[in-house]
Short mmCIF file of N, CA, C and O in Angstrom, two decimals:
data_model
loop_
_atom_site.label_atom_id
_atom_site.label_comp_id
_atom_site.label_asym_id
_atom_site.label_seq_id
_atom_site.Cartn_x
_atom_site.Cartn_y
_atom_site.Cartn_z
N UNK A 1 98.93 118.08 105.51
CA UNK A 1 100.05 117.51 104.63
C UNK A 1 101.36 117.56 105.58
O UNK A 1 101.77 118.60 106.07
N UNK A 2 102.08 116.62 105.55
CA UNK A 2 103.33 116.61 106.21
C UNK A 2 104.30 117.06 105.33
O UNK A 2 104.46 116.71 104.10
N UNK A 3 105.43 118.02 105.56
CA UNK A 3 106.58 118.24 104.95
C UNK A 3 107.74 117.96 105.32
O UNK A 3 108.23 117.86 106.60
N UNK A 4 108.63 117.69 104.20
CA UNK A 4 109.82 116.93 104.59
C UNK A 4 111.02 118.23 104.01
O UNK A 4 110.77 118.23 102.95
N UNK A 5 111.95 118.24 104.93
CA UNK A 5 113.16 119.08 104.37
C UNK A 5 113.91 117.88 104.07
O UNK A 5 114.41 117.03 104.95
N UNK A 6 114.55 117.98 102.80
CA UNK A 6 115.42 116.76 102.36
C UNK A 6 116.85 117.11 101.80
O UNK A 6 116.68 118.22 100.92
N UNK A 7 117.93 116.65 101.64
CA UNK A 7 118.91 116.57 101.04
C UNK A 7 119.34 115.55 100.32
O UNK A 7 119.49 114.27 100.80
N UNK A 8 119.81 115.66 99.00
CA UNK A 8 120.03 114.22 98.11
C UNK A 8 121.63 114.38 98.18
O UNK A 8 122.47 115.45 98.26
N UNK A 9 122.27 113.16 98.03
CA UNK A 9 123.82 113.05 97.80
C UNK A 9 123.79 111.80 97.12
O UNK A 9 123.39 110.66 97.18
N UNK A 10 124.77 112.06 96.08
CA UNK A 10 125.04 110.97 95.02
C UNK A 10 125.81 109.89 95.80
O UNK A 10 126.58 110.19 96.60
N UNK A 11 126.03 108.46 95.22
CA UNK A 11 126.63 107.50 95.73
C UNK A 11 127.86 107.08 94.98
O UNK A 11 128.30 107.93 94.16
N UNK A 12 128.22 106.00 95.34
CA UNK A 12 129.62 105.57 94.78
C UNK A 12 129.55 105.11 93.40
O UNK A 12 130.14 105.14 92.46
N UNK A 13 128.26 104.25 93.23
CA UNK A 13 127.98 103.63 91.98
C UNK A 13 127.42 104.35 90.74
O UNK A 13 126.54 105.34 91.12
N UNK A 14 127.72 104.09 89.50
CA UNK A 14 127.10 104.78 88.43
C UNK A 14 125.81 104.15 88.17
O UNK A 14 125.59 103.10 88.22
N UNK A 15 124.93 104.78 88.05
CA UNK A 15 123.53 104.34 87.76
C UNK A 15 123.38 103.57 86.34
O UNK A 15 123.98 104.01 85.39
N UNK A 16 122.74 102.47 86.54
CA UNK A 16 122.61 101.80 85.35
C UNK A 16 121.29 101.70 84.82
O UNK A 16 120.46 102.28 85.79
N UNK A 17 120.86 101.49 83.63
CA UNK A 17 119.62 101.43 83.41
C UNK A 17 118.88 100.13 83.98
O UNK A 17 119.49 99.29 84.12
N UNK A 18 117.60 100.24 84.24
CA UNK A 18 117.03 99.22 85.07
C UNK A 18 116.61 99.49 86.52
O UNK A 18 116.92 100.53 86.89
N UNK A 19 116.11 98.28 86.93
CA UNK A 19 115.52 98.43 88.48
C UNK A 19 116.73 98.83 89.45
O UNK A 19 117.94 98.48 89.25
N UNK A 20 116.29 99.43 90.60
CA UNK A 20 117.04 99.62 91.67
C UNK A 20 116.37 99.37 92.83
O UNK A 20 115.11 99.23 92.86
N UNK A 21 117.07 99.11 93.74
CA UNK A 21 116.66 98.73 95.36
C UNK A 21 116.57 100.01 96.13
O UNK A 21 117.49 100.87 96.05
N UNK A 22 115.33 100.23 96.82
CA UNK A 22 115.27 101.54 97.63
C UNK A 22 114.76 100.95 98.97
O UNK A 22 114.17 100.07 99.36
N UNK A 23 115.50 101.64 100.15
CA UNK A 23 115.35 101.26 101.37
C UNK A 23 115.12 102.62 102.13
O UNK A 23 115.95 103.40 102.00
N UNK A 24 114.23 102.49 102.93
CA UNK A 24 113.67 103.85 103.70
C UNK A 24 113.61 103.46 104.99
O UNK A 24 113.11 102.55 105.63
N UNK A 25 114.30 104.27 106.23
CA UNK A 25 114.11 104.34 107.33
C UNK A 25 113.46 105.42 107.93
O UNK A 25 113.77 106.55 107.46
N UNK A 26 112.31 105.26 108.64
CA UNK A 26 111.54 106.41 109.12
C UNK A 26 111.77 106.43 110.84
O UNK A 26 111.10 105.59 111.43
N UNK A 27 112.39 107.29 111.42
CA UNK A 27 112.86 107.15 112.68
C UNK A 27 112.14 108.25 113.55
O UNK A 27 112.33 109.28 112.93
N UNK A 28 111.36 107.85 114.45
CA UNK A 28 110.65 108.85 115.44
C UNK A 28 111.52 109.12 116.61
O UNK A 28 111.52 108.06 117.60
N UNK A 29 112.25 110.17 116.78
CA UNK A 29 113.06 110.40 118.00
C UNK A 29 112.24 110.81 119.14
O UNK A 29 111.22 111.47 119.05
N UNK A 30 112.36 110.02 120.24
CA UNK A 30 111.50 110.10 121.56
C UNK A 30 111.54 111.47 122.21
O UNK A 30 110.73 112.25 122.52
N UNK A 31 112.94 111.96 122.44
CA UNK A 31 112.98 113.07 123.15
C UNK A 31 113.76 114.30 122.06
O UNK A 31 114.67 113.81 121.58
N UNK A 32 113.16 115.53 122.04
CA UNK A 32 113.71 116.55 121.51
C UNK A 32 115.16 116.70 121.75
O UNK A 32 116.18 117.03 120.79
N UNK A 33 115.74 116.57 122.92
CA UNK A 33 117.00 116.69 123.34
C UNK A 33 118.03 115.49 122.45
O UNK A 33 119.38 115.79 122.37
N UNK A 34 117.56 114.47 121.86
CA UNK A 34 118.12 113.47 121.05
C UNK A 34 118.20 114.00 119.59
O UNK A 34 119.17 113.28 118.84
N UNK A 35 117.46 114.96 119.25
CA UNK A 35 117.21 115.13 117.85
C UNK A 35 118.52 115.59 117.11
O UNK A 35 119.20 115.03 116.16
N UNK A 36 119.60 116.46 117.84
CA UNK A 36 120.78 116.82 117.26
C UNK A 36 121.83 115.71 116.88
O UNK A 36 122.45 115.78 115.94
N UNK A 37 121.68 114.59 118.13
CA UNK A 37 122.83 113.70 117.94
C UNK A 37 122.33 112.65 116.77
O UNK A 37 123.04 112.24 116.14
N UNK A 38 121.08 112.49 116.52
CA UNK A 38 120.70 111.83 115.55
C UNK A 38 120.67 112.28 114.20
O UNK A 38 121.26 111.52 113.36
N UNK A 39 120.57 113.48 114.07
CA UNK A 39 120.86 114.13 112.91
C UNK A 39 122.43 114.29 112.32
O UNK A 39 122.65 113.97 111.28
N UNK A 40 123.43 114.31 113.57
CA UNK A 40 124.54 114.29 113.26
C UNK A 40 125.24 112.84 112.94
O UNK A 40 125.84 112.87 111.68
N UNK A 41 124.60 111.85 113.22
CA UNK A 41 125.12 110.70 112.83
C UNK A 41 124.52 110.34 111.22
O UNK A 41 125.15 109.88 110.37
N UNK A 42 123.33 110.96 111.06
CA UNK A 42 122.82 110.74 109.67
C UNK A 42 123.75 111.66 108.55
O UNK A 42 124.06 111.22 107.63
N UNK A 43 124.10 112.83 109.05
CA UNK A 43 124.91 113.70 108.49
C UNK A 43 126.27 112.93 108.16
O UNK A 43 126.92 113.13 106.96
N UNK A 44 126.86 112.13 109.17
CA UNK A 44 128.10 111.55 109.04
C UNK A 44 127.92 110.44 107.86
O UNK A 44 128.71 110.25 107.04
N UNK A 45 126.80 109.61 107.78
CA UNK A 45 126.75 108.78 106.70
C UNK A 45 126.43 109.46 105.54
O UNK A 45 127.19 108.93 104.40
N UNK A 46 125.85 110.47 105.21
CA UNK A 46 125.75 111.33 104.14
C UNK A 46 127.05 111.67 103.56
O UNK A 46 127.50 111.54 102.36
N UNK A 47 128.00 112.24 104.51
CA UNK A 47 129.38 112.71 103.97
C UNK A 47 130.19 111.42 103.44
O UNK A 47 130.83 111.82 102.38
N UNK A 48 130.03 110.28 104.00
CA UNK A 48 130.98 109.01 103.57
C UNK A 48 130.26 108.49 102.23
O UNK A 48 130.37 107.67 101.65
N UNK A 49 129.10 108.99 102.08
CA UNK A 49 128.00 108.14 100.98
C UNK A 49 128.80 107.86 99.72
O UNK A 49 128.74 106.78 99.01
N UNK A 50 129.45 108.88 99.10
CA UNK A 50 130.31 108.67 97.83
C UNK A 50 131.16 107.23 97.88
O UNK A 50 131.61 106.94 96.83
N UNK A 51 131.60 107.02 99.04
CA UNK A 51 132.47 105.94 99.21
C UNK A 51 131.74 104.74 99.69
O UNK A 51 132.38 103.67 99.77
N UNK A 52 130.54 104.57 99.64
CA UNK A 52 129.74 103.36 100.09
C UNK A 52 129.42 102.68 98.68
O UNK A 52 128.85 102.85 97.79
N UNK A 53 129.99 101.47 98.96
CA UNK A 53 129.90 100.46 97.72
C UNK A 53 128.39 100.24 97.37
O UNK A 53 127.67 99.80 98.21
N UNK A 54 128.18 100.31 96.08
CA UNK A 54 126.87 99.93 95.62
C UNK A 54 125.93 101.01 95.78
O UNK A 54 124.55 100.80 95.38
N UNK A 55 126.13 101.99 96.60
CA UNK A 55 125.01 103.03 96.81
C UNK A 55 124.88 103.96 95.62
O UNK A 55 126.09 104.54 95.14
N UNK A 56 124.00 104.06 95.03
CA UNK A 56 123.42 105.09 94.16
C UNK A 56 123.27 106.57 94.56
O UNK A 56 123.33 107.49 93.90
N UNK A 57 122.70 106.78 95.72
CA UNK A 57 122.31 108.05 96.16
C UNK A 57 121.50 107.72 97.53
O UNK A 57 120.96 106.63 97.75
N UNK A 58 121.15 108.99 98.01
CA UNK A 58 120.58 108.97 99.49
C UNK A 58 119.97 110.32 99.78
O UNK A 58 120.58 111.34 99.43
N UNK A 59 118.84 110.24 100.36
CA UNK A 59 118.19 111.39 100.95
C UNK A 59 118.21 111.08 102.28
O UNK A 59 118.02 110.24 102.98
N UNK A 60 118.64 112.55 103.10
CA UNK A 60 118.26 112.40 104.44
C UNK A 60 117.37 113.53 104.39
O UNK A 60 117.48 114.68 103.90
N UNK A 61 116.38 113.28 105.49
CA UNK A 61 115.11 114.08 105.44
C UNK A 61 114.50 114.21 107.05
O UNK A 61 115.09 113.32 107.56
N UNK A 62 113.84 115.22 107.15
CA UNK A 62 113.31 115.45 108.34
C UNK A 62 112.04 116.34 108.31
O UNK A 62 111.79 117.07 107.42
N UNK A 63 111.14 116.27 109.35
CA UNK A 63 109.98 116.95 109.39
C UNK A 63 110.56 118.34 110.06
O UNK A 63 111.50 118.40 110.42
N UNK A 64 109.72 119.21 110.07
CA UNK A 64 110.06 120.77 110.64
C UNK A 64 110.46 120.46 112.03
O UNK A 64 111.64 121.43 112.31
N UNK A 65 110.07 119.78 112.97
CA UNK A 65 110.64 119.97 114.26
C UNK A 65 111.79 118.91 114.47
O UNK A 65 112.25 118.84 115.51
N UNK A 66 112.22 118.13 113.72
CA UNK A 66 113.39 117.16 113.55
C UNK A 66 112.97 115.79 114.13
O UNK A 66 113.92 115.19 114.10
N UNK A 67 111.86 115.88 114.73
CA UNK A 67 111.69 114.65 115.56
C UNK A 67 111.54 113.42 114.80
O UNK A 67 111.79 112.27 114.90
N UNK A 68 111.08 113.70 113.65
CA UNK A 68 111.02 112.51 112.42
C UNK A 68 112.15 112.42 111.63
O UNK A 68 112.37 113.52 110.71
N UNK A 69 113.26 111.60 111.68
CA UNK A 69 114.40 111.65 110.65
C UNK A 69 114.36 110.61 109.88
O UNK A 69 113.74 109.48 110.10
N UNK A 70 114.49 110.74 108.70
CA UNK A 70 114.18 109.78 107.45
C UNK A 70 115.44 109.74 106.56
O UNK A 70 116.19 110.64 106.24
N UNK A 71 115.80 108.48 106.09
CA UNK A 71 116.66 108.28 105.11
C UNK A 71 116.22 107.38 104.17
O UNK A 71 115.40 106.50 104.58
N UNK A 72 116.45 107.80 102.88
CA UNK A 72 115.91 106.98 101.71
C UNK A 72 117.02 106.67 100.80
O UNK A 72 117.79 107.71 99.96
N UNK A 73 117.68 105.43 100.91
CA UNK A 73 118.62 105.34 100.15
C UNK A 73 118.43 104.29 98.92
O UNK A 73 117.56 103.45 99.19
N UNK A 74 119.15 104.62 97.73
CA UNK A 74 119.15 103.87 96.66
C UNK A 74 120.31 103.20 96.22
O UNK A 74 121.28 103.46 96.39
N UNK A 75 119.99 101.81 96.03
CA UNK A 75 121.06 100.85 95.62
C UNK A 75 121.04 100.13 94.41
O UNK A 75 120.02 99.85 93.89
N UNK A 76 122.29 99.46 93.98
CA UNK A 76 121.97 98.65 92.64
C UNK A 76 121.22 97.44 93.01
O UNK A 76 120.59 97.08 92.14
N UNK A 77 121.46 96.94 93.91
CA UNK A 77 120.50 95.63 94.30
C UNK A 77 120.65 95.50 95.83
O UNK A 77 121.19 96.26 96.60
N UNK A 78 119.68 94.74 96.40
CA UNK A 78 119.69 94.38 97.74
C UNK A 78 120.96 93.71 98.65
O UNK A 78 121.11 94.12 99.46
N UNK A 79 121.91 93.10 97.73
CA UNK A 79 123.20 92.65 98.29
C UNK A 79 124.08 93.80 98.75
O UNK A 79 124.68 93.84 99.81
N UNK A 80 124.04 94.99 98.08
CA UNK A 80 124.66 96.30 98.42
C UNK A 80 124.17 96.55 99.64
O UNK A 80 124.99 97.17 100.54
N UNK A 81 122.72 96.57 99.84
CA UNK A 81 122.33 97.18 101.14
C UNK A 81 122.52 96.39 102.09
O UNK A 81 123.05 96.72 103.27
N UNK A 82 122.53 95.04 102.03
CA UNK A 82 122.93 94.13 103.21
C UNK A 82 124.50 94.19 103.53
O UNK A 82 124.73 94.19 104.67
N UNK A 83 125.24 94.40 102.67
CA UNK A 83 126.72 94.65 102.91
C UNK A 83 126.75 96.05 103.95
O UNK A 83 127.72 95.96 104.87
N UNK A 84 126.12 97.10 103.58
CA UNK A 84 126.20 98.29 104.37
C UNK A 84 125.41 98.05 105.63
O UNK A 84 126.09 98.57 106.56
N UNK A 85 124.43 97.14 105.81
CA UNK A 85 123.76 97.13 106.95
C UNK A 85 124.82 96.37 108.05
O UNK A 85 124.73 96.64 108.98
N UNK A 86 125.38 95.51 107.49
CA UNK A 86 126.53 94.76 108.30
C UNK A 86 127.81 95.45 108.49
O UNK A 86 128.80 94.87 109.20
N UNK A 87 127.98 96.61 107.95
CA UNK A 87 129.23 97.25 108.17
C UNK A 87 129.39 97.91 109.69
O UNK A 87 128.38 97.73 110.40
N UNK A 88 130.50 97.98 110.05
CA UNK A 88 130.75 98.34 111.64
C UNK A 88 130.19 99.73 111.75
O UNK A 88 129.44 99.88 113.00
N UNK A 89 129.96 100.67 110.91
CA UNK A 89 129.60 102.02 111.19
C UNK A 89 128.14 101.84 111.50
O UNK A 89 127.49 102.62 112.13
N UNK A 90 127.46 101.08 110.66
CA UNK A 90 125.84 100.86 110.45
C UNK A 90 125.52 100.35 111.90
O UNK A 90 124.65 100.76 112.54
N UNK A 91 126.22 99.35 112.21
CA UNK A 91 125.95 98.49 113.30
C UNK A 91 126.11 99.41 114.81
O UNK A 91 125.29 99.36 115.62
N UNK A 92 127.25 100.24 114.62
CA UNK A 92 127.45 101.05 115.67
C UNK A 92 126.22 102.11 115.96
O UNK A 92 125.80 102.32 116.97
N UNK A 93 125.64 102.56 114.77
CA UNK A 93 124.64 103.61 115.11
C UNK A 93 123.25 102.98 115.46
O UNK A 93 122.61 103.31 116.35
N UNK A 94 123.20 101.85 114.81
CA UNK A 94 121.90 100.86 115.46
C UNK A 94 122.07 100.80 116.93
O UNK A 94 121.07 100.90 117.70
N UNK A 95 123.37 100.46 117.29
CA UNK A 95 123.43 100.14 118.81
C UNK A 95 123.31 101.42 119.56
O UNK A 95 122.58 101.52 120.54
N UNK A 96 123.89 102.50 119.28
CA UNK A 96 123.88 103.75 120.00
C UNK A 96 122.52 104.51 120.01
O UNK A 96 122.06 105.03 120.97
N UNK A 97 121.58 104.07 119.07
CA UNK A 97 120.34 104.74 118.96
C UNK A 97 119.10 103.87 119.11
O UNK A 97 117.99 104.30 119.14
N UNK A 98 119.26 102.57 119.60
CA UNK A 98 118.32 101.74 119.79
C UNK A 98 116.88 102.15 120.70
O UNK A 98 115.96 101.85 120.27
N UNK A 99 117.54 102.82 121.79
CA UNK A 99 116.52 103.37 122.75
C UNK A 99 116.27 104.89 122.49
O UNK A 99 115.24 105.16 123.26
N UNK A 100 116.51 105.36 121.62
CA UNK A 100 116.42 106.93 121.24
C UNK A 100 115.07 107.20 120.54
O UNK A 100 114.59 108.32 120.52
N UNK A 101 114.59 106.20 119.89
CA UNK A 101 113.47 106.21 119.19
C UNK A 101 112.89 104.89 118.48
O UNK A 101 113.14 103.97 118.97
N UNK A 102 111.83 105.26 117.64
CA UNK A 102 111.24 104.15 117.08
C UNK A 102 111.41 103.94 115.50
O UNK A 102 111.32 104.87 114.92
N UNK A 103 111.85 102.89 114.84
CA UNK A 103 112.44 102.75 113.59
C UNK A 103 111.26 101.93 112.90
O UNK A 103 110.78 101.14 113.45
N UNK A 104 111.00 102.45 111.65
CA UNK A 104 110.08 101.62 110.79
C UNK A 104 110.82 101.59 109.58
O UNK A 104 111.31 102.77 108.99
N UNK A 105 111.25 100.53 108.90
CA UNK A 105 111.81 100.24 107.77
C UNK A 105 111.11 99.64 106.60
O UNK A 105 110.24 98.97 106.91
N UNK A 106 111.44 100.21 105.33
CA UNK A 106 110.38 99.83 104.07
C UNK A 106 111.42 99.62 103.18
O UNK A 106 112.31 100.59 102.90
N UNK A 107 111.35 98.69 102.21
CA UNK A 107 112.06 98.58 101.08
C UNK A 107 111.00 98.24 99.57
O UNK A 107 110.15 97.66 99.97
N UNK A 108 111.57 98.59 98.83
CA UNK A 108 110.96 98.29 97.64
C UNK A 108 111.58 98.42 96.28
O UNK A 108 113.04 98.89 96.29
N UNK A 109 111.26 97.96 95.07
CA UNK A 109 112.04 98.17 93.97
C UNK A 109 111.59 99.16 93.03
O UNK A 109 110.05 99.28 92.88
N UNK A 110 112.38 100.11 92.61
CA UNK A 110 111.81 101.22 91.83
C UNK A 110 112.52 100.68 90.27
O UNK A 110 113.29 99.89 90.09
N UNK A 111 111.63 101.31 89.32
CA UNK A 111 111.68 100.75 87.95
C UNK A 111 113.21 101.24 87.10
O UNK A 111 113.77 100.43 86.47
N UNK A 112 113.61 102.42 87.79
CA UNK A 112 114.95 102.93 87.40
C UNK A 112 115.44 103.99 88.59
O UNK A 112 114.41 104.44 89.36
N UNK A 113 116.36 104.49 88.31
CA UNK A 113 116.82 105.53 89.35
C UNK A 113 116.37 107.07 88.59
O UNK A 113 116.80 107.62 87.71
N UNK A 114 115.04 107.32 89.15
CA UNK A 114 114.29 108.49 88.73
C UNK A 114 114.22 109.04 90.07
O UNK A 114 113.12 108.72 90.91
N UNK A 115 114.86 110.23 90.39
CA UNK A 115 114.66 110.70 91.74
C UNK A 115 113.33 111.39 91.83
O UNK A 115 112.83 111.21 93.22
N UNK A 116 112.73 112.01 91.22
CA UNK A 116 111.41 112.52 91.26
C UNK A 116 110.39 111.22 91.61
O UNK A 116 109.55 111.39 92.54
N UNK A 117 110.41 110.11 90.69
CA UNK A 117 109.50 108.98 91.00
C UNK A 117 109.77 108.49 92.49
O UNK A 117 108.91 108.22 93.10
N UNK A 118 111.03 108.26 92.63
CA UNK A 118 111.35 107.54 94.08
C UNK A 118 111.09 108.32 95.20
O UNK A 118 110.47 107.65 96.14
N UNK A 119 111.34 109.76 95.09
CA UNK A 119 111.08 110.40 96.12
C UNK A 119 109.60 110.53 96.42
O UNK A 119 108.80 110.37 97.57
N UNK A 120 108.66 110.36 95.38
CA UNK A 120 107.11 110.33 95.36
C UNK A 120 106.85 109.06 95.92
O UNK A 120 105.71 109.04 96.75
N UNK A 121 107.40 107.96 95.71
CA UNK A 121 107.22 106.73 96.43
C UNK A 121 107.36 106.67 97.60
O UNK A 121 106.73 106.18 98.69
N UNK A 122 108.28 107.35 98.24
CA UNK A 122 108.64 107.48 99.59
C UNK A 122 107.61 108.37 100.44
O UNK A 122 107.20 107.77 101.49
N UNK A 123 107.43 109.65 99.70
CA UNK A 123 106.65 110.15 100.50
C UNK A 123 105.06 109.66 100.51
O UNK A 123 104.41 109.94 101.25
N UNK A 124 104.75 108.58 99.63
CA UNK A 124 103.36 107.88 99.62
C UNK A 124 103.53 107.17 100.79
O UNK A 124 102.41 106.93 101.68
N UNK A 125 104.71 106.52 101.24
CA UNK A 125 104.73 105.56 102.28
C UNK A 125 104.98 106.42 103.60
O UNK A 125 104.13 106.14 104.45
N UNK A 126 105.48 107.59 103.54
CA UNK A 126 105.62 108.50 104.99
C UNK A 126 104.40 108.98 105.28
O UNK A 126 104.14 109.54 106.38
N UNK A 127 103.70 109.29 104.44
CA UNK A 127 102.43 110.09 104.77
C UNK A 127 101.23 109.11 104.60
O UNK A 127 100.07 109.74 105.03
N UNK A 128 101.53 107.99 104.55
CA UNK A 128 100.07 107.04 105.03
C UNK A 128 99.30 106.79 103.60
O UNK A 128 98.27 106.45 103.79
N UNK A 129 99.79 107.14 102.32
CA UNK A 129 98.80 107.16 101.29
C UNK A 129 98.88 105.63 100.90
O UNK A 129 97.89 105.33 99.95
N UNK A 130 99.76 104.71 101.39
CA UNK A 130 99.63 103.46 100.94
C UNK A 130 99.44 102.71 102.16
O UNK A 130 99.98 102.75 103.17
N UNK A 131 98.13 102.32 102.18
CA UNK A 131 97.56 101.67 103.42
C UNK A 131 98.29 100.49 104.11
O UNK A 131 98.31 100.19 105.23
N UNK A 132 99.04 99.68 103.32
CA UNK A 132 99.73 98.50 103.87
C UNK A 132 101.23 98.84 104.21
O UNK A 132 101.91 97.87 104.70
N UNK A 133 101.54 100.11 104.23
CA UNK A 133 102.69 100.52 104.76
C UNK A 133 102.70 100.93 106.11
O UNK A 133 102.24 102.16 106.11
N UNK A 134 103.65 100.60 107.08
CA UNK A 134 103.41 101.47 108.55
C UNK A 134 104.27 102.87 108.24
O UNK A 134 105.16 102.88 107.35
N UNK A 135 103.82 103.63 109.12
CA UNK A 135 104.52 104.93 109.09
C UNK A 135 104.18 105.45 110.50
O UNK A 135 103.37 105.30 111.09
N UNK A 136 105.15 106.75 110.67
CA UNK A 136 104.83 107.50 112.02
C UNK A 136 103.92 108.48 111.99
O UNK A 136 103.66 108.97 110.74
#
C-alpha cells in the first residue's frame, strides 16, 4: 500500500451544496535533487490558495521519498480551474518543471465537498484501484 503525507488548505470560495470539480496532478520527479524545488513550488501555491478565485480547497501530498508529488484541488466548477491553469504563476511552474518529471492529470466531479470522500476517490486513482485511470 502506498502512503501519502498530505496537507489541506481551504480556498477562497465558500462551499456550496452540490457538485464540485476535482483536479489531481500526480507528478513523478525524475531526480531526487529536484524534489526540494518541486515541493517548494507546490507550497507557494498552497500559501496563496486562499486568494485563488473559485478554489474550494487543496491537498498537497507526497510519498515518503518525496519523488511523487501530488496536488488535489477542489473547485466550484471547471471554469475556475481553467482560469487558474491560464494564470501566469501556473504557466511559469509548468514551464520550469516540464523536464523535471512526468505528470499525469486526472479530473472528476464529486457529488459534494466532502473531504473524506474526495481524498478516498483520489487515493483510488493514485493507487491503481481504478483500472481506467493512469497513475505512477
